[in-house]
Short mmCIF file of C-alpha atoms and ligand atoms in Angstrom, two decimals:
data_model
loop_
_atom_site.label_atom_id
_atom_site.label_comp_id
_atom_site.label_asym_id
_atom_site.label_seq_id
_atom_site.Cartn_x
_atom_site.Cartn_y
_atom_site.Cartn_z
CA MET A 1 24.51 -16.32 -11.23
CA VAL A 2 21.19 -15.95 -9.92
CA LYS A 3 17.85 -16.14 -11.80
CA ALA A 4 15.85 -13.00 -12.04
CA ILE A 5 12.89 -11.58 -13.97
CA ARG A 6 14.18 -9.27 -16.34
CA VAL A 7 12.42 -6.83 -18.86
CA HIS A 8 14.23 -6.11 -21.97
CA GLU A 9 11.08 -4.12 -23.42
CA LEU A 10 8.07 -2.36 -22.58
CA GLY A 11 4.98 -4.21 -22.71
CA GLY A 12 2.11 -6.54 -21.41
CA PRO A 13 3.15 -9.34 -18.65
CA GLU A 14 4.71 -11.40 -21.74
CA VAL A 15 7.90 -8.88 -21.17
CA LEU A 16 8.43 -10.56 -18.15
CA LYS A 17 11.15 -13.14 -18.77
CA TRP A 18 12.90 -15.39 -16.16
CA GLU A 19 16.66 -15.16 -16.90
CA ASP A 20 20.18 -15.72 -15.45
CA VAL A 21 21.85 -12.55 -14.17
CA GLU A 22 24.74 -11.58 -12.15
CA ILE A 23 24.21 -9.64 -9.39
CA GLY A 24 27.75 -8.97 -7.93
CA GLU A 25 29.20 -8.20 -4.56
CA PRO A 26 27.83 -5.95 -2.00
CA GLY A 27 29.53 -2.71 -1.90
CA ASP A 28 29.19 0.30 -0.15
CA GLY A 29 26.05 2.09 -0.26
CA GLU A 30 25.21 0.60 -4.02
CA ILE A 31 22.40 0.81 -5.81
CA ARG A 32 21.57 -0.20 -9.62
CA ALA A 33 19.59 1.99 -11.88
CA ALA A 34 16.64 0.69 -13.99
CA THR A 35 18.06 0.47 -17.37
CA MET A 36 16.79 -2.05 -19.78
CA PRO A 37 16.90 -4.94 -19.35
CA PHE A 38 15.73 -4.39 -15.64
CA THR A 39 14.50 -6.37 -13.00
CA PRO A 40 11.09 -5.16 -11.61
CA GLY A 41 9.85 -5.35 -8.03
CA MET A 42 10.28 -2.70 -4.93
CA GLU A 43 9.16 -4.91 -2.40
CA ALA A 44 10.39 -8.35 -0.87
CA VAL A 45 11.04 -10.46 2.10
CA GLY A 46 14.16 -12.58 2.52
CA GLU A 47 17.37 -14.05 4.15
CA VAL A 48 20.56 -11.99 4.23
CA ILE A 49 23.04 -14.27 2.78
CA ALA A 50 26.06 -11.58 2.55
CA VAL A 51 27.02 -8.65 4.00
CA GLY A 52 29.16 -5.76 2.72
CA PRO A 53 32.40 -4.89 4.18
CA GLY A 54 32.42 -3.26 7.67
CA LEU A 55 28.59 -3.50 7.98
CA THR A 56 27.22 -3.79 11.69
CA GLY A 57 23.82 -4.35 12.98
CA ARG A 58 22.88 -7.16 10.24
CA LYS A 59 24.16 -10.63 9.95
CA VAL A 60 24.14 -13.52 7.46
CA GLY A 61 20.86 -15.62 8.23
CA ASP A 62 18.72 -12.42 9.42
CA LEU A 63 15.21 -12.50 8.15
CA VAL A 64 14.29 -8.85 6.75
CA GLY A 65 11.77 -7.01 4.16
CA TYR A 66 12.05 -3.69 2.11
CA ALA A 67 9.54 -1.83 0.43
CA ASP A 68 11.17 1.06 -1.32
CA ASN A 69 14.01 1.78 -4.16
CA PRO A 70 16.13 0.23 -5.33
CA MET A 71 14.02 -1.52 -8.07
CA GLY A 72 15.11 -5.30 -8.33
CA SER A 73 13.06 -7.70 -5.94
CA TYR A 74 11.88 -9.85 -8.76
CA ALA A 75 14.99 -11.54 -8.33
CA GLU A 76 16.33 -14.77 -6.22
CA GLU A 77 18.83 -12.75 -4.84
CA GLN A 78 19.26 -8.70 -4.68
CA ILE A 79 21.97 -6.36 -3.05
CA LEU A 80 20.08 -3.74 -1.04
CA PRO A 81 21.55 -0.94 1.14
CA ALA A 82 21.31 -2.39 4.42
CA ASN A 83 19.53 0.96 5.87
CA LYS A 84 16.52 0.36 3.64
CA VAL A 85 15.79 -3.22 5.44
CA VAL A 86 13.74 -3.77 8.58
CA PRO A 87 14.13 -7.01 10.51
CA LEU A 88 11.25 -9.41 10.44
CA PRO A 89 10.15 -10.49 14.28
CA PRO A 90 9.80 -14.07 14.36
CA SER A 91 6.07 -13.91 15.09
CA ILE A 92 5.14 -12.91 11.53
CA ASP A 93 5.09 -15.66 8.70
CA PRO A 94 7.37 -14.25 5.68
CA ILE A 95 4.80 -14.74 3.29
CA VAL A 96 2.43 -12.58 5.00
CA ALA A 97 5.19 -9.86 5.56
CA ALA A 98 5.50 -9.94 1.99
CA SER A 99 2.27 -9.24 1.08
CA ILE A 100 1.74 -6.47 3.57
CA ILE A 101 4.96 -4.63 4.17
CA LEU A 102 4.27 -2.07 1.60
CA LYS A 103 0.42 -1.54 2.09
CA GLY A 104 0.78 -1.97 5.79
CA MET A 105 3.29 1.10 6.19
CA THR A 106 0.99 2.80 4.13
CA ALA A 107 -1.65 2.52 6.45
CA GLN A 108 0.37 3.22 9.31
CA PHE A 109 1.59 6.57 8.14
CA LEU A 110 -1.81 7.80 6.70
CA LEU A 111 -3.34 6.45 9.97
CA ARG A 112 -1.26 7.54 12.60
CA ARG A 113 0.83 10.46 11.38
CA CYS A 114 -0.51 12.20 8.18
CA PHE A 115 -3.87 12.41 9.83
CA LYS A 116 -4.10 10.70 13.35
CA VAL A 117 -7.17 8.98 13.83
CA GLU A 118 -8.80 8.96 17.31
CA PRO A 119 -11.75 7.45 18.92
CA GLY A 120 -14.88 9.65 18.12
CA HIS A 121 -13.70 10.31 14.78
CA THR A 122 -15.69 9.49 11.43
CA ILE A 123 -13.56 8.72 8.69
CA LEU A 124 -14.29 7.73 4.86
CA VAL A 125 -12.12 5.31 2.94
CA HIS A 126 -12.69 5.06 -0.77
CA ALA A 127 -11.73 1.65 -2.55
CA ALA A 128 -12.57 -0.09 1.33
CA ALA A 129 -11.77 -3.62 -0.40
CA GLY A 130 -8.47 -2.67 -2.03
CA GLY A 131 -5.23 -3.68 -0.78
CA VAL A 132 -4.55 -0.67 1.13
CA GLY A 133 -8.26 0.17 1.78
CA ALA A 134 -8.80 -2.83 3.86
CA LEU A 135 -5.84 -2.66 5.89
CA LEU A 136 -7.00 0.91 6.62
CA CYS A 137 -10.56 -0.04 7.57
CA GLN A 138 -9.24 -2.98 10.04
CA TRP A 139 -6.74 -0.48 11.73
CA ALA A 140 -9.29 2.41 12.10
CA ASN A 141 -11.65 0.44 13.58
CA ALA A 142 -9.34 -0.94 16.34
CA LEU A 143 -8.36 2.70 16.84
CA GLY A 144 -12.17 3.40 17.98
CA ALA A 145 -13.02 5.71 14.31
CA THR A 146 -16.45 5.17 12.80
CA VAL A 147 -15.41 3.85 9.49
CA ILE A 148 -17.46 4.59 6.49
CA GLY A 149 -16.11 2.79 3.28
CA THR A 150 -17.04 2.86 -0.34
CA VAL A 151 -16.88 -0.32 -2.59
CA SER A 152 -17.96 -1.12 -6.58
CA THR A 153 -19.77 -4.49 -5.85
CA LYS A 154 -21.80 -6.09 -2.93
CA GLU A 155 -19.06 -8.80 -2.62
CA LYS A 156 -16.67 -6.20 -1.97
CA ALA A 157 -19.07 -4.73 0.76
CA VAL A 158 -19.39 -7.70 2.60
CA GLN A 159 -15.50 -8.11 2.71
CA ALA A 160 -15.38 -4.14 3.72
CA LYS A 161 -18.10 -5.24 6.68
CA ASP A 162 -15.93 -7.83 7.49
CA ASP A 163 -12.57 -5.65 7.78
CA GLY A 164 -14.25 -3.34 10.29
CA CYS A 165 -16.72 -0.72 8.24
CA HIS A 166 -19.20 0.49 9.90
CA HIS A 167 -21.26 1.69 6.84
CA VAL A 168 -20.58 0.52 3.55
CA ILE A 169 -21.76 2.45 0.52
CA THR A 170 -21.84 0.48 -3.10
CA TYR A 171 -21.17 3.61 -5.08
CA LYS A 172 -22.48 2.28 -8.34
CA GLU A 173 -25.65 2.03 -6.91
CA GLU A 174 -25.54 5.06 -4.26
CA ASP A 175 -24.30 8.45 -4.48
CA PHE A 176 -21.47 8.19 -1.92
CA VAL A 177 -21.81 12.35 -1.24
CA SER A 178 -25.53 12.05 -0.37
CA ARG A 179 -25.09 8.91 1.77
CA VAL A 180 -22.05 10.10 3.82
CA ASN A 181 -24.28 13.50 4.51
CA GLU A 182 -26.95 11.16 5.70
CA ILE A 183 -24.79 9.00 7.93
CA THR A 184 -23.01 11.88 9.56
CA SER A 185 -26.34 13.84 9.81
CA GLY A 186 -24.61 16.59 7.52
CA LYS A 187 -21.95 17.17 9.53
CA GLY A 188 -19.65 15.43 7.15
CA VAL A 189 -16.40 13.45 8.13
CA ASP A 190 -13.02 14.36 10.02
CA VAL A 191 -10.97 12.93 6.95
CA VAL A 192 -11.03 11.13 3.76
CA TYR A 193 -8.55 8.91 2.39
CA ASP A 194 -8.89 8.74 -1.30
CA SER A 195 -6.85 6.48 -3.36
CA VAL A 196 -9.66 6.49 -6.31
CA GLY A 197 -8.55 10.04 -7.13
CA LYS A 198 -10.12 11.43 -10.64
CA ASP A 199 -13.68 9.79 -10.00
CA THR A 200 -13.90 10.74 -6.33
CA PHE A 201 -11.74 13.87 -5.51
CA GLN A 202 -14.74 16.42 -5.88
CA GLY A 203 -17.06 14.20 -3.80
CA SER A 204 -14.73 13.48 -1.11
CA LEU A 205 -13.94 16.97 -0.81
CA ALA A 206 -17.93 17.84 -0.29
CA CYS A 207 -17.98 14.95 2.06
CA LEU A 208 -15.93 16.39 4.68
CA LYS A 209 -16.85 18.50 7.68
CA ILE A 210 -15.51 22.28 8.54
CA ARG A 211 -11.81 22.10 8.97
CA GLY A 212 -11.72 18.45 7.69
CA TYR A 213 -8.74 16.54 6.12
CA MET A 214 -8.58 15.35 2.56
CA VAL A 215 -5.72 12.87 2.01
CA SER A 216 -5.21 12.17 -1.59
CA PHE A 217 -2.94 9.03 -1.52
CA GLY A 218 -3.51 7.24 -5.14
CA GLN A 219 -5.00 7.73 -8.07
CA SER A 220 -6.61 4.57 -9.31
CA SER A 221 -9.15 6.05 -11.81
CA GLY A 222 -6.76 8.93 -12.82
CA THR A 223 -5.28 12.13 -11.42
CA PRO A 224 -7.62 14.75 -10.19
CA ASP A 225 -8.33 17.63 -12.17
CA PRO A 226 -6.45 20.88 -10.46
CA VAL A 227 -8.07 22.34 -7.42
CA PRO A 228 -8.16 26.20 -6.82
CA LEU A 229 -7.27 27.16 -3.32
CA SER A 230 -10.69 29.05 -3.15
CA ALA A 231 -12.55 25.41 -3.28
CA LEU A 232 -10.97 24.58 0.17
CA ALA A 233 -12.08 28.20 1.76
CA PRO A 234 -15.61 27.84 2.18
CA LYS A 235 -14.80 25.00 4.94
CA SER A 236 -11.25 25.75 5.66
CA LEU A 237 -10.42 22.36 4.58
CA PHE A 238 -6.81 20.72 4.60
CA LEU A 239 -5.55 18.90 1.53
CA THR A 240 -2.28 17.00 1.07
CA ARG A 241 -1.03 14.47 -1.49
CA PRO A 242 1.17 12.19 0.90
CA SER A 243 3.82 9.43 -0.03
CA LEU A 244 5.17 6.71 2.04
CA MET A 245 8.83 7.60 1.09
CA GLN A 246 8.36 11.32 2.67
CA TYR A 247 7.14 9.44 6.04
CA THR A 248 10.20 6.86 5.99
CA THR A 249 13.11 9.36 5.64
CA ASN A 250 15.26 8.26 8.23
CA ARG A 251 15.95 5.22 10.08
CA ASP A 252 13.71 5.82 12.94
CA GLU A 253 10.66 6.64 10.82
CA LEU A 254 11.10 3.47 8.98
CA LEU A 255 11.56 1.13 12.23
CA GLU A 256 8.76 2.65 13.55
CA THR A 257 6.39 2.19 10.93
CA ALA A 258 7.30 -1.22 10.00
CA GLY A 259 7.56 -2.08 13.98
CA GLU A 260 3.61 -0.88 14.32
CA VAL A 261 2.72 -2.86 11.21
CA PHE A 262 3.92 -6.13 12.53
CA ALA A 263 2.81 -5.46 15.92
CA ASN A 264 -0.43 -5.26 14.69
CA VAL A 265 -0.46 -8.54 12.41
CA ALA A 266 0.71 -10.04 15.61
CA SER A 267 -2.11 -8.70 17.43
CA GLY A 268 -4.62 -9.62 14.89
CA VAL A 269 -5.70 -5.80 14.15
CA LEU A 270 -4.31 -6.32 10.57
CA ARG A 271 -5.38 -9.07 8.60
CA ALA A 272 -3.80 -10.17 5.04
CA ARG A 273 -4.96 -11.95 2.56
CA VAL A 274 -2.79 -14.32 0.69
CA ASN A 275 -5.07 -15.69 -1.77
CA HIS A 276 -2.32 -16.37 -4.28
CA THR A 277 1.16 -17.81 -4.50
CA TYR A 278 3.15 -18.21 -7.94
CA PRO A 279 6.91 -19.23 -8.33
CA LEU A 280 8.66 -16.57 -9.28
CA SER A 281 9.33 -17.69 -12.58
CA GLN A 282 5.67 -17.16 -13.22
CA ALA A 283 5.61 -13.84 -12.63
CA ALA A 284 4.32 -13.10 -16.14
CA GLN A 285 1.44 -15.27 -15.35
CA ALA A 286 0.79 -13.77 -12.34
CA HIS A 287 0.54 -10.34 -13.81
CA ALA A 288 -1.49 -11.51 -16.44
CA ASP A 289 -3.93 -13.07 -14.03
CA LEU A 290 -3.70 -9.72 -12.22
CA GLU A 291 -4.62 -7.91 -15.03
CA SER A 292 -7.59 -9.73 -15.95
CA ARG A 293 -9.23 -9.79 -12.65
CA LYS A 294 -8.64 -13.39 -11.96
CA THR A 295 -7.40 -12.75 -8.32
CA SER A 296 -8.22 -11.51 -5.21
CA GLY A 297 -6.49 -10.36 -2.15
CA SER A 298 -2.59 -10.21 -2.22
CA ILE A 299 -0.04 -12.49 -4.88
CA VAL A 300 3.14 -13.56 -3.36
CA LEU A 301 5.86 -14.76 -5.83
CA LEU A 302 8.27 -17.34 -4.43
CA PRO A 303 11.82 -17.86 -5.66
N1 NAP B 1 0.83 7.37 -1.42
C1 NAP B 1 1.78 6.55 -1.00
O1 NAP B 1 2.60 6.52 -0.50
C2 NAP B 1 0.78 4.92 -1.47
C3 NAP B 1 1.25 3.68 -1.16
C4 NAP B 1 0.73 2.69 -1.76
C5 NAP B 1 -0.28 2.76 -2.34
N2 NAP B 1 -0.52 3.80 -3.16
C6 NAP B 1 -1.82 4.23 -3.85
O2 NAP B 1 -3.11 3.97 -3.39
C7 NAP B 1 -3.91 3.29 -4.09
C8 NAP B 1 -4.48 1.72 -3.90
O3 NAP B 1 -3.41 0.67 -3.83
P1 NAP B 1 -3.77 -0.74 -3.53
O4 NAP B 1 -2.62 -1.52 -3.39
O5 NAP B 1 -4.99 -0.66 -2.44
O6 NAP B 1 -4.62 -0.97 -4.85
P2 NAP B 1 -5.66 -2.00 -5.30
O7 NAP B 1 -5.68 -3.21 -4.06
O8 NAP B 1 -5.33 -2.32 -6.69
O9 NAP B 1 -6.99 -1.30 -4.89
C9 NAP B 1 -7.14 -0.43 -5.95
C10 NAP B 1 -9.22 0.11 -5.85
O10 NAP B 1 -9.50 1.05 -6.54
C11 NAP B 1 -10.86 0.99 -6.95
N3 NAP B 1 -11.14 1.70 -8.00
C12 NAP B 1 -11.87 2.51 -8.31
N4 NAP B 1 -11.47 3.10 -9.70
C13 NAP B 1 -10.68 2.26 -10.01
C14 NAP B 1 -10.22 2.01 -11.53
N5 NAP B 1 -10.80 2.93 -12.62
N6 NAP B 1 -9.04 1.25 -11.66
C15 NAP B 1 -8.96 0.37 -10.80
N7 NAP B 1 -9.29 0.63 -9.84
C16 NAP B 1 -10.53 1.74 -9.01
C17 NAP B 1 -11.06 -0.61 -6.91
O11 NAP B 1 -12.07 -0.82 -5.88
P3 NAP B 1 -13.56 -0.77 -6.14
O12 NAP B 1 -13.81 -2.08 -7.42
O13 NAP B 1 -14.29 -1.15 -5.16
O14 NAP B 1 -13.77 0.54 -6.72
C18 NAP B 1 -9.64 -1.13 -6.82
O15 NAP B 1 -9.77 -2.49 -5.83
C19 NAP B 1 -3.02 2.93 -5.76
O16 NAP B 1 -3.39 4.34 -6.45
C20 NAP B 1 -1.49 3.01 -5.42
O17 NAP B 1 -0.61 3.40 -6.57
C21 NAP B 1 -0.28 5.09 -2.37
#
């Protein structure tokens, strides 16, 4: 019997209950579906305490991390398919790893594979002070790109500058399309990384250069309105809606993606902001504080 956060009904943070649960023994490639009650969470770091029969390559005592299905990481213990976890190098603090694994792997596939950022490129990153946005700016700057970021407030603009943005647009005060046009002398950017969605999508297309790349990877403000294919024609634009899962479809891709993230943390290119830790039992409070915008940076839940 272990303790886990359990959800018996849908609702706000108050539905996250700290309870005893029976996890069971690891079997062959088993996963559990998320029925009610379920244990939320799809990202964690921890120590291997038991392995299934015949498993090679992982042993008790290994430090590992994962960011994917199956759900259930809000627990003291969890059974995971061994091929979903990646080993943590000794150089990385497990709390930093827990805070960065999903966002870092997202930044890796977006910058290195979805569109390959190279020195000389000019890129636009929306929500540049958000979790993924901050890492995109840090990493793209290190890759030699000129980074333009959009943020909502002056405080976030300071952070985005700190994270390597060469130009920061405070979009509530300035029209980001006109500013990008000015900054690029009318040429437009090579790529837009747009996680905001509905509010920014059309403007993002307008910021692209001829044959530019529109990477729409999230929708914090809502799903973008449908775009007719003909809207891409005047500049022969590329448009993609990528997901991390399709960029870590096999073991080699997963290990390479996570490995690059950890290497960039070790070299100081990627800097995590773990501003809050809560006991796992207080996950409901952590969610409530997150929702009411009392927190900044990453929150890590400690079992
Ligand atoms: N495709 C993938 O594989 C993948 C992987 C990971 C994450 N994502 C997506 O990427 C997005 C960003 O994730 P994140 O972890 O970086 O999130 P985050 O830290 O919460 O940042 C989101 C930012 O979006 C901006 N924003 C603009 N309009 C907003 C609105 N109406 N409501 C809330 N925020 C709004 C805010 O920045 P300002 O205040 O500066 O506007 C906010 O800080 C999410 O949509 C997530 O689902 C996609």
